[in-house]
Amino acid sequence: MKSSDKELFISFWGSKYQMMREGVIERYLSYNVSKEEEMTWIEELLQSLYIRLQRNINDLNALHQMTYLIECHGMVEHAITNNYGKKPDTRNTYTGKSKDGMLQSFSLRGRQDKFV
């Protein structure tokens, strides 16, 4: 892994659409980054934003960035929801605990194969 592939991915919050708009998509695609590696980077971004929100619940910038990641990459589900009696899909799920001990979960599924 070259450091520039991750830096480029993170600078565009993983949005291949935004990379395309800025004319850097070909450079990014030339790195041949796997979907698994991209998902790891998205999880790292989510974790850092979640920590920022734990420190300051009024950090609207972190909240906006987290919302953008969720929208952009089709992430859904929070483990606390009852999911209408259905067993939650735990494939590609990040799970951690907050300061108050409540289980937190973000599911990484949906539109990740599209240019978004």
Short mmCIF file of C-alpha atoms in Angstrom, two decimals:
data_model
loop_
_atom_site.label_atom_id
_atom_site.label_comp_id
_atom_site.label_asym_id
_atom_site.label_seq_id
_atom_site.Cartn_x
_atom_site.Cartn_y
_atom_site.Cartn_z
CA MET A 1 0.00 0.00 0.00
CA LYS A 2 1.30 3.42 -0.93
CA SER A 3 0.48 6.13 1.56
CA SER A 4 -0.88 8.33 -1.23
CA ASP A 5 -3.73 5.90 -2.03
CA LYS A 6 -5.12 6.13 1.49
CA GLU A 7 -4.50 9.89 1.67
CA LEU A 8 -6.37 10.42 -1.59
CA PHE A 9 -9.25 8.20 -0.49
CA ILE A 10 -9.57 9.95 2.86
CA SER A 11 -9.25 13.45 1.40
CA PHE A 12 -12.40 12.74 -0.65
CA TRP A 13 -14.12 10.83 2.19
CA GLY A 14 -14.07 7.78 -0.08
CA SER A 15 -16.35 9.37 -2.67
CA LYS A 16 -15.35 8.18 -6.11
CA TYR A 17 -17.89 10.60 -7.53
CA GLN A 18 -16.01 13.53 -5.97
CA MET A 19 -12.70 12.07 -7.18
CA MET A 20 -14.18 11.90 -10.68
CA ARG A 21 -15.36 15.53 -10.46
CA GLU A 22 -11.88 16.65 -9.43
CA GLY A 23 -10.18 14.60 -12.15
CA VAL A 24 -8.25 12.24 -9.87
CA ILE A 25 -10.30 9.07 -10.26
CA GLU A 26 -7.92 7.52 -12.79
CA ARG A 27 -4.99 8.06 -10.44
CA TYR A 28 -6.91 6.50 -7.54
CA LEU A 29 -8.07 3.52 -9.61
CA SER A 30 -4.46 2.93 -10.73
CA TYR A 31 -3.63 2.02 -7.10
CA ASN A 32 -5.91 -1.06 -7.38
CA VAL A 33 -7.19 -0.70 -3.82
CA SER A 34 -9.37 -3.61 -2.72
CA LYS A 35 -12.93 -3.07 -1.47
CA GLU A 36 -11.86 -4.61 1.85
CA GLU A 37 -9.11 -2.00 2.26
CA GLU A 38 -11.55 0.80 1.40
CA MET A 39 -13.99 -0.56 4.00
CA THR A 40 -11.20 -0.58 6.58
CA TRP A 41 -10.42 3.07 5.83
CA ILE A 42 -14.11 4.00 6.07
CA GLU A 43 -14.32 2.22 9.42
CA GLU A 44 -11.26 4.16 10.62
CA LEU A 45 -12.89 7.43 9.53
CA LEU A 46 -16.13 6.50 11.29
CA GLN A 47 -14.30 5.54 14.45
CA SER A 48 -12.37 8.83 14.56
CA LEU A 49 -15.57 10.83 13.99
CA TYR A 50 -17.39 8.82 16.65
CA ILE A 51 -14.62 9.55 19.15
CA ARG A 52 -14.83 13.26 18.29
CA LEU A 53 -18.58 13.18 18.96
CA GLN A 54 -18.06 11.39 22.27
CA ARG A 55 -15.69 14.16 23.34
CA ASN A 56 -18.00 16.95 22.18
CA ILE A 57 -21.59 16.11 21.32
CA ASN A 58 -21.94 19.61 19.83
CA ASP A 59 -19.24 19.00 17.19
CA LEU A 60 -21.52 19.61 14.23
CA ASN A 61 -18.66 19.27 11.76
CA ALA A 62 -17.98 15.70 12.94
CA LEU A 63 -21.70 14.95 12.84
CA HIS A 64 -21.96 16.29 9.28
CA GLN A 65 -18.93 14.29 8.16
CA MET A 66 -20.30 11.11 9.75
CA THR A 67 -23.66 11.68 8.06
CA TYR A 68 -21.91 12.20 4.73
CA LEU A 69 -19.99 8.93 5.12
CA ILE A 70 -23.16 7.05 5.98
CA GLU A 71 -25.03 8.56 3.02
CA CYS A 72 -22.17 8.22 0.56
CA HIS A 73 -21.38 4.61 1.34
CA GLY A 74 -24.86 3.26 2.06
CA MET A 75 -24.14 2.52 5.73
CA VAL A 76 -27.18 1.77 7.75
CA GLU A 77 -28.25 0.19 11.02
CA HIS A 78 -27.46 1.06 14.57
CA ALA A 79 -27.34 -1.94 16.89
CA ILE A 80 -29.76 -0.34 19.36
CA THR A 81 -32.67 -0.36 16.88
CA ASN A 82 -35.03 -3.28 17.20
CA ASN A 83 -34.93 -3.89 13.42
CA TYR A 84 -38.65 -4.75 13.50
CA GLY A 85 -38.04 -8.19 14.95
CA LYS A 86 -35.56 -9.22 12.26
CA LYS A 87 -32.13 -10.50 13.10
CA PRO A 88 -29.65 -7.77 12.10
CA ASP A 89 -27.24 -8.51 9.25
CA THR A 90 -23.80 -8.47 10.87
CA ARG A 91 -21.72 -8.91 7.73
CA ASN A 92 -19.19 -6.08 7.38
CA THR A 93 -20.23 -4.53 10.67
CA TYR A 94 -18.07 -2.37 12.91
CA THR A 95 -18.94 -2.77 16.56
CA GLY A 96 -17.49 -0.94 19.52
CA LYS A 97 -18.49 0.33 22.93
CA SER A 98 -19.04 3.93 23.90
CA LYS A 99 -17.93 5.49 27.19
CA ASP A 100 -21.28 4.63 28.77
CA GLY A 101 -20.89 0.97 27.77
CA MET A 102 -23.68 0.97 25.19
CA LEU A 103 -23.01 -1.14 22.12
CA GLN A 104 -22.48 0.89 18.96
CA SER A 105 -22.60 -0.62 15.50
CA PHE A 106 -22.34 0.65 11.94
CA SER A 107 -23.12 -1.71 9.10
CA LEU A 108 -21.09 -1.21 5.94
CA ARG A 109 -23.33 -2.46 3.18
CA GLY A 110 -25.28 -0.98 0.35
CA ARG A 111 -23.95 1.13 -2.48
CA GLN A 112 -20.20 0.70 -1.97
CA ASP A 113 -19.63 -0.80 -5.43
CA LYS A 114 -21.01 2.26 -7.24
CA PHE A 115 -19.30 5.52 -8.06
CA VAL A 116 -20.81 7.66 -5.32
#
